[in-house]
Structures are given as C-alpha cells and as structure tokens.
mmCIF file of C-alpha atoms in Angstrom:
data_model
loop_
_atom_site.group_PDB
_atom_site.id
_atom_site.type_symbol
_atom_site.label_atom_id
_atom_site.label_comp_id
_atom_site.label_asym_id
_atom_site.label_seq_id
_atom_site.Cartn_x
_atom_site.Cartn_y
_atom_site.Cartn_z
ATOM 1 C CA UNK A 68 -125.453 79.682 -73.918
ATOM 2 C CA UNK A 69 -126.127 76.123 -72.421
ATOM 3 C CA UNK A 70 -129.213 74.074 -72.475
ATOM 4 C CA UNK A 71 -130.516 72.628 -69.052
ATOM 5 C CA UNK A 72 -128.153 69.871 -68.060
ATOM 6 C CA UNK A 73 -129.264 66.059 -68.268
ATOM 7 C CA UNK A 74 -131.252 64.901 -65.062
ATOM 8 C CA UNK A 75 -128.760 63.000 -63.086
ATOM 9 C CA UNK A 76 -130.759 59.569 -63.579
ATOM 10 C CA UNK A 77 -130.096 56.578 -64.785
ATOM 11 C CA UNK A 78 -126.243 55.445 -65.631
ATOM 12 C CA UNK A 79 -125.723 58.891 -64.425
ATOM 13 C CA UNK A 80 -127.294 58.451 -60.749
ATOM 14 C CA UNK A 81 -124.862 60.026 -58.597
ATOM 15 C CA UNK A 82 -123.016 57.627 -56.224
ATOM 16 C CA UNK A 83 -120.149 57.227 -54.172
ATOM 17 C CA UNK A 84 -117.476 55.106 -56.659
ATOM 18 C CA UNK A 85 -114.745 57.063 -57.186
ATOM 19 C CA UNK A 86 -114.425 56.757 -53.027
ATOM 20 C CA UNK A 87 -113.455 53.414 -53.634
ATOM 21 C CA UNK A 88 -109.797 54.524 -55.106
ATOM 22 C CA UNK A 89 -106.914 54.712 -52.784
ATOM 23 C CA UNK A 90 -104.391 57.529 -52.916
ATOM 24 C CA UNK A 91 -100.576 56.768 -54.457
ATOM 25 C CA UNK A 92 -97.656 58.632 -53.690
ATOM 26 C CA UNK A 93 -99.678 61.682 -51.654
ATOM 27 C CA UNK A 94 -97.594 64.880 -51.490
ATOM 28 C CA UNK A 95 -95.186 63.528 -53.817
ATOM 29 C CA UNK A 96 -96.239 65.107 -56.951
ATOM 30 C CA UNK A 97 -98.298 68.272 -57.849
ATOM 31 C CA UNK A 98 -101.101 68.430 -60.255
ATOM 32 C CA UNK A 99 -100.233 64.879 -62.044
ATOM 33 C CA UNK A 100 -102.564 66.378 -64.881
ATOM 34 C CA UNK A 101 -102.121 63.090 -67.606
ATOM 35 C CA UNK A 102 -100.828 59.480 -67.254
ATOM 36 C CA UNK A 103 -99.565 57.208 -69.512
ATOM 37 C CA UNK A 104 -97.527 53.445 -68.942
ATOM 38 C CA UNK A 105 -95.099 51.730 -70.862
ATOM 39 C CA UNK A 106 -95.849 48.382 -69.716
ATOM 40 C CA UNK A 107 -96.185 48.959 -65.433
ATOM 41 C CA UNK A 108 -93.933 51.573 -65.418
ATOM 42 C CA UNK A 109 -96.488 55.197 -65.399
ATOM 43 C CA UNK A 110 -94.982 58.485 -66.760
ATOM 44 C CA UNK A 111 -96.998 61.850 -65.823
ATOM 45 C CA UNK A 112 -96.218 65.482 -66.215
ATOM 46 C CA UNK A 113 -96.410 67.900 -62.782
ATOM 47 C CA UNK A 114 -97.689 71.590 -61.887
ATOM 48 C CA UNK A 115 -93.902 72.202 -60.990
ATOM 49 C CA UNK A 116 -92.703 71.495 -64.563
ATOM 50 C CA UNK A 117 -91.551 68.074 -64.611
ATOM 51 C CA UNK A 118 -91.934 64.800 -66.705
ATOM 52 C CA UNK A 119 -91.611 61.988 -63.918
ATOM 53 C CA UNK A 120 -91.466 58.274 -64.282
ATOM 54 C CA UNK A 121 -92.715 55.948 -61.263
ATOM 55 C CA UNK A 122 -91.433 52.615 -61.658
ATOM 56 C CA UNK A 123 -91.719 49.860 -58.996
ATOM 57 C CA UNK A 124 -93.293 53.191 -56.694
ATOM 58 C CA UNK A 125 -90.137 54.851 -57.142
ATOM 59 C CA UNK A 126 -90.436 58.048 -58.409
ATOM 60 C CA UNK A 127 -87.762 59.854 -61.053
ATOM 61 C CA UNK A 128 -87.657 63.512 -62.702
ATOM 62 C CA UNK A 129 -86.829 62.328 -66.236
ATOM 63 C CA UNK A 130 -87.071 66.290 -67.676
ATOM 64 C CA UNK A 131 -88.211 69.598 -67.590
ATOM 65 C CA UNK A 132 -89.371 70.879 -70.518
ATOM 66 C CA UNK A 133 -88.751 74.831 -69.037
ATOM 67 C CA UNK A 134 -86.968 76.094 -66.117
ATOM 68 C CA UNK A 135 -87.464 77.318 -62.710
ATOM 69 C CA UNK A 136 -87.646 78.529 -60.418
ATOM 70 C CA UNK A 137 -91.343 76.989 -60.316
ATOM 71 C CA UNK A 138 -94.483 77.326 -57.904
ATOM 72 C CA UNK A 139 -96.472 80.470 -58.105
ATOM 73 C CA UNK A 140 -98.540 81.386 -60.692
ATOM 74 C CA UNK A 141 -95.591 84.142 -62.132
ATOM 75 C CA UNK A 142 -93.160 81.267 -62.330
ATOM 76 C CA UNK A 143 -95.610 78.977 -65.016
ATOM 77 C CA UNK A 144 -94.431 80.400 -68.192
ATOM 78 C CA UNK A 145 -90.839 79.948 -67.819
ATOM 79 C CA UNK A 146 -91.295 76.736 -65.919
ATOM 80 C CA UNK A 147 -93.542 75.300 -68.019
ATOM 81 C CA UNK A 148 -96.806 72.903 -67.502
ATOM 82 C CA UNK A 149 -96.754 69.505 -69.130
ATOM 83 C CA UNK A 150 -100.185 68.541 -69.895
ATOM 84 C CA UNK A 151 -101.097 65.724 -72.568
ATOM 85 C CA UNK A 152 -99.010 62.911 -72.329
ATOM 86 C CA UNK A 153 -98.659 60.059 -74.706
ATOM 87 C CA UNK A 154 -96.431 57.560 -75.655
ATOM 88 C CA UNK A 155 -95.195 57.289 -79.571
ATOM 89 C CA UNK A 156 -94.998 53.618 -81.000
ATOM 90 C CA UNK A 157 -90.862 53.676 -80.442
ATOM 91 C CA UNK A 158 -92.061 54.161 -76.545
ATOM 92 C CA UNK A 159 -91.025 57.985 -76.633
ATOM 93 C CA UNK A 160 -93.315 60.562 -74.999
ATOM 94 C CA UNK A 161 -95.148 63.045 -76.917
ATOM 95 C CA UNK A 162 -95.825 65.832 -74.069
ATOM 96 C CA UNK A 163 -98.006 68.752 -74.462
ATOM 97 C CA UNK A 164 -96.710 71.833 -72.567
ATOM 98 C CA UNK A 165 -99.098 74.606 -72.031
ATOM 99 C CA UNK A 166 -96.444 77.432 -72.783
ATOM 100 C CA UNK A 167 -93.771 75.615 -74.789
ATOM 101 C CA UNK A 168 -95.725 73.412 -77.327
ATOM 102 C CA UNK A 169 -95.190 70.087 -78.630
ATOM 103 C CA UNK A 170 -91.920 67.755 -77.333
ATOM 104 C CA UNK A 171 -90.481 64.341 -77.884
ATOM 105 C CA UNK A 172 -89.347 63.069 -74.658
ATOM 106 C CA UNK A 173 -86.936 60.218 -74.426
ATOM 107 C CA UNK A 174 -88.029 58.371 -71.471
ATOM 108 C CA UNK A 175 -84.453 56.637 -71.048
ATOM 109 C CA UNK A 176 -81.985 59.680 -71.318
ATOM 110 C CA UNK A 177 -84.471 62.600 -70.352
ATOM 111 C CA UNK A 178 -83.532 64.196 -73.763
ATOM 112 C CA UNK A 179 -86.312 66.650 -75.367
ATOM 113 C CA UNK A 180 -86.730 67.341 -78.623
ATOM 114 C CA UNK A 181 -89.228 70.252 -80.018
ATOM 115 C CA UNK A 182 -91.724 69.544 -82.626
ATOM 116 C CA UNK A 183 -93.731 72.505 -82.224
ATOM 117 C CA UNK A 184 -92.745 75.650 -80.145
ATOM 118 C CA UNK A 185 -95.819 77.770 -79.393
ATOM 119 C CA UNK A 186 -93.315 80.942 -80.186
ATOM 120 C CA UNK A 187 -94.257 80.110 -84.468
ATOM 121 C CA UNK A 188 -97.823 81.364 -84.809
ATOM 122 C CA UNK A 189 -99.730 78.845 -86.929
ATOM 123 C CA UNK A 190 -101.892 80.527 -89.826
ATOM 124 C CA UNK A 191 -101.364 83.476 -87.967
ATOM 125 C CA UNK A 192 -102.398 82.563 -85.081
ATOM 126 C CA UNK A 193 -100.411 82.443 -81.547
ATOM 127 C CA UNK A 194 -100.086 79.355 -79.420
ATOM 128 C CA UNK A 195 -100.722 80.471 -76.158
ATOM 129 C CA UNK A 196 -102.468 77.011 -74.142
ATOM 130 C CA UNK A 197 -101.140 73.843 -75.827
ATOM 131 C CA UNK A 198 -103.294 71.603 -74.079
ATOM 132 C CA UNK A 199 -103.662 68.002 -75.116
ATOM 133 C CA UNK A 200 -102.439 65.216 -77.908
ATOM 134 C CA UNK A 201 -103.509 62.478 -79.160
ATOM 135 C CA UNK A 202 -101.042 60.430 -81.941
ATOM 136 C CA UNK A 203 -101.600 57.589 -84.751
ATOM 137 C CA UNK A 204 -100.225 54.331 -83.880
ATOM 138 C CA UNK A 205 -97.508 54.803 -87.031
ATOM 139 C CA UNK A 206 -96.441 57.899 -85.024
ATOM 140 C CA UNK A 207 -96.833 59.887 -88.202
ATOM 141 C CA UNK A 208 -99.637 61.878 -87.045
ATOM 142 C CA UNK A 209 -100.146 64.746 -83.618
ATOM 143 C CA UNK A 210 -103.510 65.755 -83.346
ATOM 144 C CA UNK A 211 -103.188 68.474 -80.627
ATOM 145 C CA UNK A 212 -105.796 71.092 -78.876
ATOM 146 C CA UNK A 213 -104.726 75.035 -78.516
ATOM 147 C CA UNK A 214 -106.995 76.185 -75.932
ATOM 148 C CA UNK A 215 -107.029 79.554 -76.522
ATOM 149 C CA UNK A 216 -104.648 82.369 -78.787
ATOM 150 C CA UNK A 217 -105.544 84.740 -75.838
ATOM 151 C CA UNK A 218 -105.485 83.362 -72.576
ATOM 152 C CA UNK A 219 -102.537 81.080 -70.957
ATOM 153 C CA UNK A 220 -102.819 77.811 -68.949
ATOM 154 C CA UNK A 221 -102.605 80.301 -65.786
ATOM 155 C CA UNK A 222 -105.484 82.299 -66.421
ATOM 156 C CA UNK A 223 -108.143 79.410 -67.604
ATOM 157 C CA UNK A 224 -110.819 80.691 -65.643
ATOM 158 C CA UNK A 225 -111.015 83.852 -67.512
ATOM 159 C CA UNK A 226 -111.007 81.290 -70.618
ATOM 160 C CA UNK A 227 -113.654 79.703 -68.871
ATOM 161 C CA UNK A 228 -115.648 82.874 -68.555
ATOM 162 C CA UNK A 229 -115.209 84.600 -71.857
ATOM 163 C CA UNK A 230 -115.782 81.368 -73.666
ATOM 164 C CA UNK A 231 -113.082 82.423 -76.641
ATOM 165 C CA UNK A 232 -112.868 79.914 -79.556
ATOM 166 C CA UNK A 233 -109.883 78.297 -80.505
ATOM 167 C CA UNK A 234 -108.518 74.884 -82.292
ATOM 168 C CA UNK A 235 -107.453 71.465 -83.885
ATOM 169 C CA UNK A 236 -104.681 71.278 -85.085
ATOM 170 C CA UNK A 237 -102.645 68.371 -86.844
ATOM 171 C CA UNK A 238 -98.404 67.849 -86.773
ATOM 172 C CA UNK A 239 -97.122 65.931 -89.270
ATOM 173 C CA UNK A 240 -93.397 64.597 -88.127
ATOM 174 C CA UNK A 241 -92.655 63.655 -91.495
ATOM 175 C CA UNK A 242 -93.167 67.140 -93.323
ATOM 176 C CA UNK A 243 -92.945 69.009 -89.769
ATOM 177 C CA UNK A 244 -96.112 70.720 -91.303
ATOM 178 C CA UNK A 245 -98.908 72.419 -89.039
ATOM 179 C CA UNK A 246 -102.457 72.215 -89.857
ATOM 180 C CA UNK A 247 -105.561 73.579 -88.648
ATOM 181 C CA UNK A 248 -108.120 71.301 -88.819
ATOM 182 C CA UNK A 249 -110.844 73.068 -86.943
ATOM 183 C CA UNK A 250 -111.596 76.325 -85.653
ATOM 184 C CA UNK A 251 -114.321 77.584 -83.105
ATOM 185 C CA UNK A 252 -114.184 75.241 -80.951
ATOM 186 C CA UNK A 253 -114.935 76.780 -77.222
ATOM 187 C CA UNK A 254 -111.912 75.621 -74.351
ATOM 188 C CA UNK A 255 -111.079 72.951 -77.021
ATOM 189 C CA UNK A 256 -109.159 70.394 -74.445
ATOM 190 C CA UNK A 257 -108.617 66.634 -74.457
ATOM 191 C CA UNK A 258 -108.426 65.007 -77.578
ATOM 192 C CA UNK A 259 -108.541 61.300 -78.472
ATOM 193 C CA UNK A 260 -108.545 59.267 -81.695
ATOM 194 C CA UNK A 261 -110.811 56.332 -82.373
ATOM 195 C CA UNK A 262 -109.455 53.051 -82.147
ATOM 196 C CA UNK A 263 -109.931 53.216 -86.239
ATOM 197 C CA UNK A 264 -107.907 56.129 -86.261
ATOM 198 C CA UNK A 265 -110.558 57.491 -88.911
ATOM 199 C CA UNK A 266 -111.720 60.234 -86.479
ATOM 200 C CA UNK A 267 -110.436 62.599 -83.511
ATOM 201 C CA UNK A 268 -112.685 63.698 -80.754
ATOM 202 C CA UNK A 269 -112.387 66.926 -79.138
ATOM 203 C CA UNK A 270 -113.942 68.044 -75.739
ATOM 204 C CA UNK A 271 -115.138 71.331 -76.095
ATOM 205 C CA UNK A 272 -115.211 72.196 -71.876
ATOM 206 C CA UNK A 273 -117.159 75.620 -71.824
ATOM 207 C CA UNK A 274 -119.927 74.012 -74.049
ATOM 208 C CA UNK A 275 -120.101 70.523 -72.327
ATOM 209 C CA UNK A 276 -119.749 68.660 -75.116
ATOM 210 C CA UNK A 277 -117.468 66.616 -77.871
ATOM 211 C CA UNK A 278 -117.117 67.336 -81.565
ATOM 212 C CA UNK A 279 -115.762 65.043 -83.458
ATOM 213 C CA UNK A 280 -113.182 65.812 -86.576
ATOM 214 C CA UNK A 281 -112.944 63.072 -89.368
ATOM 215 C CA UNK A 282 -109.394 62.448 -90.439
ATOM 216 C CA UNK A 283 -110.088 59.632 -92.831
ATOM 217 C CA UNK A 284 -112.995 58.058 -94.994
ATOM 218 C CA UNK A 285 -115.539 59.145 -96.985
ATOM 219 C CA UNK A 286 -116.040 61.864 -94.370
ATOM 220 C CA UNK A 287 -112.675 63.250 -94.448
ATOM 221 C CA UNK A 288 -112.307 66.818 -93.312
ATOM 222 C CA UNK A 289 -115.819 66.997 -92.007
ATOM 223 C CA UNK A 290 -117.104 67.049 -89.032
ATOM 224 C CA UNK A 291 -120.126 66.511 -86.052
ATOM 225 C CA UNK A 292 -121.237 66.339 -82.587
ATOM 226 C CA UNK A 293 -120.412 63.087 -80.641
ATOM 227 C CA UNK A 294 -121.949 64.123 -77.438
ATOM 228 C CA UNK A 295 -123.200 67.795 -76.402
ATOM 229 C CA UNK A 296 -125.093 68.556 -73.334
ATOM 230 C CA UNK A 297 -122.891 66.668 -70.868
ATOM 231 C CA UNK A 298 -123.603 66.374 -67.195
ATOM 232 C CA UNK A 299 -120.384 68.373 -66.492
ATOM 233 C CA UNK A 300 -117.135 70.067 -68.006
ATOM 234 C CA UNK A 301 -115.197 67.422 -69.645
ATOM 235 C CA UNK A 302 -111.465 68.084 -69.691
ATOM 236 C CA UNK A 303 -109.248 65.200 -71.083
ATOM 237 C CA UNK A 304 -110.855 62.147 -73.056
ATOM 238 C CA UNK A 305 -108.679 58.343 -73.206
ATOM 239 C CA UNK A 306 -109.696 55.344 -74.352
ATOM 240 C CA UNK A 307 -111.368 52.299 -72.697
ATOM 241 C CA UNK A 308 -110.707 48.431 -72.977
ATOM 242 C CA UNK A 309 -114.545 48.015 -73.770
ATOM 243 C CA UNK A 310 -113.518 50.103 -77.044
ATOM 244 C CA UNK A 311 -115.457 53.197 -75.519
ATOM 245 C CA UNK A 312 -113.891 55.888 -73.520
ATOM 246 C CA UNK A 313 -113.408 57.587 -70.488
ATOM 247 C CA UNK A 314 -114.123 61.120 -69.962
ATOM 248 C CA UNK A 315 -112.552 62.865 -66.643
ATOM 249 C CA UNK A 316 -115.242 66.149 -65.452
ATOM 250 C CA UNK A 317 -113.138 68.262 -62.946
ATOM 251 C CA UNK A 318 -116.779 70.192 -62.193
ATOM 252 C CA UNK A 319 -120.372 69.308 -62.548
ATOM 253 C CA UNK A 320 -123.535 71.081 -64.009
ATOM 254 C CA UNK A 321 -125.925 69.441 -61.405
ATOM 255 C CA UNK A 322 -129.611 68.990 -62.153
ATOM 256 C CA UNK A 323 -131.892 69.304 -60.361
ATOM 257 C CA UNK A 324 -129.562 71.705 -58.759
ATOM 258 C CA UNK A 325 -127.682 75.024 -59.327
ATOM 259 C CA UNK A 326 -124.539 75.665 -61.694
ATOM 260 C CA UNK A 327 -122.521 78.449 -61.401
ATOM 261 C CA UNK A 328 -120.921 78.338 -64.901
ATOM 262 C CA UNK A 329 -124.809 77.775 -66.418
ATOM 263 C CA UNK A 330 -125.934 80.835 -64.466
ATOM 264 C CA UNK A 331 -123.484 83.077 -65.795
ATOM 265 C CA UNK A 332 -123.582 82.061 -69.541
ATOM 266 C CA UNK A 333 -125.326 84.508 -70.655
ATOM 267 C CA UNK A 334 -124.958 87.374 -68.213
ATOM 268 C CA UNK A 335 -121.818 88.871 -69.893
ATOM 269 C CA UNK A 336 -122.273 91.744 -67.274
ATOM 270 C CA UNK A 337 -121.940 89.687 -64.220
ATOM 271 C CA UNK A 338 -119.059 88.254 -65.019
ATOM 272 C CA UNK A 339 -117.009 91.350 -65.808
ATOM 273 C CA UNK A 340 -118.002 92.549 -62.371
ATOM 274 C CA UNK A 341 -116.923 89.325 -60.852
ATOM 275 C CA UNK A 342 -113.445 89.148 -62.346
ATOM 276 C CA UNK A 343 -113.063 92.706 -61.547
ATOM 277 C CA UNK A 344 -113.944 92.453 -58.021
ATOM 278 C CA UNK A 345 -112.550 89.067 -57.124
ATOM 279 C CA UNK A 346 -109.348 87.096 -57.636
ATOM 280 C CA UNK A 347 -109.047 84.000 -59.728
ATOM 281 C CA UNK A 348 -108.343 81.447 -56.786
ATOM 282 C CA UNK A 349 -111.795 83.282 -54.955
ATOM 283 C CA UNK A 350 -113.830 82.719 -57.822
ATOM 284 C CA UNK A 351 -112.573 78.722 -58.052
ATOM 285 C CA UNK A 352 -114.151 78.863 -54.320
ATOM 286 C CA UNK A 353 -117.074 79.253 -55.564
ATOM 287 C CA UNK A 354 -117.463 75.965 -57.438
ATOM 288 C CA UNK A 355 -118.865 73.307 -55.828
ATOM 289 C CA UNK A 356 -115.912 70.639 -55.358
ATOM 290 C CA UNK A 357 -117.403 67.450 -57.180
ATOM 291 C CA UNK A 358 -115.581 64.941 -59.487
ATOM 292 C CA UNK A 359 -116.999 62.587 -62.392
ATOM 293 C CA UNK A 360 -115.725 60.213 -64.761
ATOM 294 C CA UNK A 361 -117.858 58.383 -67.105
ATOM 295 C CA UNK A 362 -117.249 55.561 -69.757
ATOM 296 C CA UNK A 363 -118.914 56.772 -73.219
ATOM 297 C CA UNK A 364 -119.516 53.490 -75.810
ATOM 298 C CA UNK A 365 -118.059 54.045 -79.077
ATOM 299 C CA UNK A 366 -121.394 55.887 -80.362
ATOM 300 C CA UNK A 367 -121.186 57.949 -77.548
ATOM 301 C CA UNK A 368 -123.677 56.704 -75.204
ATOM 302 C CA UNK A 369 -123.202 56.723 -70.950
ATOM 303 C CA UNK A 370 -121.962 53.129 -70.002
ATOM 304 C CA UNK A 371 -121.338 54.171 -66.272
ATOM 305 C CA UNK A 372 -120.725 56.872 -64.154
ATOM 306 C CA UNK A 373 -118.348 57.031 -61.333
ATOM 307 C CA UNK A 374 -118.786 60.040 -58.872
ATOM 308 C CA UNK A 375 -117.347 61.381 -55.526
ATOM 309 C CA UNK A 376 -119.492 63.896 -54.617
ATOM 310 C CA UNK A 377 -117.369 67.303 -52.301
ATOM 311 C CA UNK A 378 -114.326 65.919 -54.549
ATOM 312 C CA UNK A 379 -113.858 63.367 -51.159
ATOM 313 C CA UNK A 380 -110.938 61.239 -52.697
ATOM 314 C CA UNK A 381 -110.012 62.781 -55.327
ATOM 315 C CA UNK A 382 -110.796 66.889 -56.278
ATOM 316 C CA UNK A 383 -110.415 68.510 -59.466
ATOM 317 C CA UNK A 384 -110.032 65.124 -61.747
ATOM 318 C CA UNK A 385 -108.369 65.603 -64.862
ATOM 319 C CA UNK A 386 -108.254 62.104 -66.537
ATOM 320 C CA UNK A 387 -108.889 58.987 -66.286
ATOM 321 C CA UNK A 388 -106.454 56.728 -68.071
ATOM 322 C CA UNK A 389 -107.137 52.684 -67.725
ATOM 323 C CA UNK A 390 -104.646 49.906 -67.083
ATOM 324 C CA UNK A 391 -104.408 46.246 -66.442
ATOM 325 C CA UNK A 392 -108.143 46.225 -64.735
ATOM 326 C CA UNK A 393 -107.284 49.855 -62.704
ATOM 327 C CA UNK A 394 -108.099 53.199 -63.178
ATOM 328 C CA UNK A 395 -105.632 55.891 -63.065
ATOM 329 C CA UNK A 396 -106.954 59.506 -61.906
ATOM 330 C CA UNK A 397 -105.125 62.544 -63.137
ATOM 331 C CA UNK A 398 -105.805 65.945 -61.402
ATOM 332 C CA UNK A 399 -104.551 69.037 -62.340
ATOM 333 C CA UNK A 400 -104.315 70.288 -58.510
ATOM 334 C CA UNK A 401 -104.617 67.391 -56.498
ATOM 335 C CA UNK A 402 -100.660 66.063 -54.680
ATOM 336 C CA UNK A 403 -101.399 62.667 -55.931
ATOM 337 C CA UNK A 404 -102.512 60.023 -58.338
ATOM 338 C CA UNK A 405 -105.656 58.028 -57.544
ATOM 339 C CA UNK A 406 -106.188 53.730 -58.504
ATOM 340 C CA UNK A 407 -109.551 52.707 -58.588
ATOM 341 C CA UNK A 408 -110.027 49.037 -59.234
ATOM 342 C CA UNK A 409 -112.432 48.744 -62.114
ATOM 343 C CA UNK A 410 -113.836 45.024 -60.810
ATOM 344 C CA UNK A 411 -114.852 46.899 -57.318
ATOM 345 C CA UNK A 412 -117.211 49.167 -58.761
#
C-alpha cells in the first residue's frame, strides 16, 4: 500500500516546461527508452530491437542484440528490447536487454558480446526483465535491475499490478561472477551510482520511491531509503551536472487529485477482475497521460520539476539524460527523442 502522494506545491508546482523541448528525428525511431553520448555523437536502444547511433542527425543501426521479425507484442522475446544504456570507460556500450541480459556493444564494428544471458538463473532465480545498468568508472563493476523472475518486459502492467519483488544485482567482468545484492525490491528499475561510486540507487516504480544499496564504506552491504513517497512512478534515474540527479516519471500520482494505481493498491480483488475483463493496452487507457522529470540534490531533495501535463510534447518519458546544457528525453513509446534546453526553463 501507498501513502497519500506529496501535495503538488512548491518545486513541485505543476507547470508547462517540458513543452519547451522540441521533437528530434519524429517517426524515426520507436520507444528510444535510454540515451547515452560519446562526445556529440548519442547512442539509444529502440522498441524494434536495435542499438542506433545518431551522429551529425544521421541515424545508423549499429546492432541487434535478438532477431526479428519485430513489432507486435509476440515478436519481443526473440527480437529483443534494449533498455539501459551506458557507455564503459573504453567507450563500449553496456546495454541492458529485457529478454537477453547483459551485452558489450562495440559502437565501431556493431559486435556484441554477452556478459550475462538471462537463460543462467542467478541463485536460483530466472532473469526474466533485465531492465537497467549502471557501471563504475574502472568498468570493473555492472550494477543491474531484474524487474521481475515472473513477468517479461511485455507484460509490465501485470508487474505493475501484482507488485512482485525482485532485485540488485552486481556483474563483476573480472571474475564474470553474479551477485545479488538486494532482494524485495517492488518493479526495481533504473539504477544509478553516486558520483563517489560508494552507493547505487534503485527506483523502486510500484512503491514510488528509491532505495539506496551501499557498495563501499563503512556502510558496505547495507542499505536505506533515499526518497519514498514520490509524486509519481519513477522509471530510470541519471545523473546531473549540479551533482544531483534526474529522475524521468512516465505517470503521475496527482494530489489533490485521483490515481488510478493508488486506488487499486490495496483492492487485490479489483484488479483481478480488471485484468480479466480488459486487455493490457485498455487498461494503459486508463492512465491519465502526464510526464515529469525532476532534479533530486545529492541528499535527495526536489531541486525542480519539469512537467507537461496530457503528455503534450512528450508522453510516456522514460529518462532524462543531460548533455552540454540540454536535456535528452527517453520514452519507452514515444517515435522520437525530445531536447529541452536547460537555460530556457
């Protein structure tokens, strides 16, 4: 169960910013869930199974993790769904792919390499929604989310429903060892180390909030909460230049208001009947179309908010990765990437 939401008031005032960004390369790609650059050049992975590169606005397929054919919700297994994307410190790309695992990507040749391949269950456990990454500057260290040993990336809203608990896990490419680090965690999802490197915080969507892990220290092995009651579900979690970070909210618990996914917490009952009766894509109907970033300091306290309120400009945001003065707006659903100029807000 959730508590009431936080009044939408202060730093958290709803407003119009995220109008502000402009569209790139519309109907181009499909679900550009997670960005990353190597200098200007931006690398994302697509809803149709593809790494892609977009240098100088060109855009490239660089590789496919799975095969297709791809584009209906049958086809995502065997295609494959990048999610997390990050780049290693020998500019490689360490992808995330819902049904496949972990991968090294070689942004210059296209050639993958698996680290971990969600067919090895971990601890006994089965892989079945790799979701995000997050690695140590040495490149020694993947800290990676399994969203659920139940459900796959396909069928998230009945993750999103049952609220099933899953993981943390750590992949070490020197040993090729896999770790659980935590367990319990509700839709665990993005993850992001501190700029330290002497914690990893986790976004727990289903609960609204982030836990944080401590991989180093004093307080190694333990852990805490960073932020819980959140004004919405947070999905992936990146860094900021003010040494904060960004956290991208695909829906929102409004207050004063009425939320859908608060409503239903408790009322086990209702849902079955729900998923019974209706399909997945009527259900996501049913939630309110609204999109929120905000910046979080580096205690975890709101800095800003950004909002577009009917999911205007950009619908179902995903992340929010920062570069050179501009924000970058993943979605998982959305045909395009959105730039919002951080000096215009």
């Amino acid at each position: 169960s959730l508590k009431e939401p936080p009044l939408l008031t202060g730093v958290l005032e709803p407003n119009i910013k995220l109008r502000k960004a402009e569209r790139l390369w519309e109907n181009q790609l499909v679900g550009p869930e997670s960005i990353v650059n190597i200098g200007d050049v931006l690398f994302t992975g697509t809803a149709d199974g593809k790494i892609i590169k977009i240098e100088d606005g060109e855009i490239q397929t660089i590789a496919r993790i799975g095969h297709g054919p791809c584009g209906t919700r049958e086809d995502e297994p065997t295609c494959g769904r990048p999610l997390g994307i990050r780049v290693g410190p020998n500019n490689t790309l360490f992808v995330a792919d819902a049904y496949y695992g972990l991968y090294e990507v070689n942004p210059g040749t296209g050639e993958t390499k698996m680290l971990v391949s969600t067919k090895t269950p971990i601890e006994g456990q089965k892989l079945s929604f790799v979701n995000d990454l997050t690695v140590t500057q040495d490149g020694r260290k993947i800290y990676f989310t399994d969203s659920s040993s139940k459900w796959q990336r396909r069928d998230y809203l009945f993750l999103i429903m049952e609220g099933t608990d899953d993981g943390l896990l750590e992949y070490d490419t020197v040993t090729k060892e896999v770790k659980v680090l935590m367990v319990g965690l509700s839709f665990p999802n993005g993850v992001q180390l501190s700029p330290a490197e002497d914690f990893v915080l986790v976004q727990e969507t289903t609960m609204a909030r982030i836990r944080r892990y401590y991989v180093s220290g004093l307080m190694k092995g333990g852990a805490d909460m960073f932020v819980e009651n959140m004004p919405g579900l947070p999905d992936n979690i990146r860094l900021s230049s003010s040494g904060g970070y960004w956290v991208a909210m695909s829906a929102l618990r409004p207050n004063p208001g009425f939320s859908l996914l608060d409503f239903l917490s408790e009322k086990t009952w209702i849902k079955r009947m729900i998923f019974k009766l209706l399909s997945q894509e009527t259900v996501t109907k049913f939630v309110p179309k609204y999109s929120l970033v905000v910046e979080l300091s580096e205690t975890g306290s709101y800095k800003r908010s950004f909002h577009d309120p009917n999911g205007v400009m950009v619908a179902y945001v995903s992340e929010a990765h920062e570069h050179n003065g501009y924000l970058y707006l993943g979605s998982y659903r959305s045909p395009f990437i959105c730039r919002l100029n951080l000096q215009h807000v």
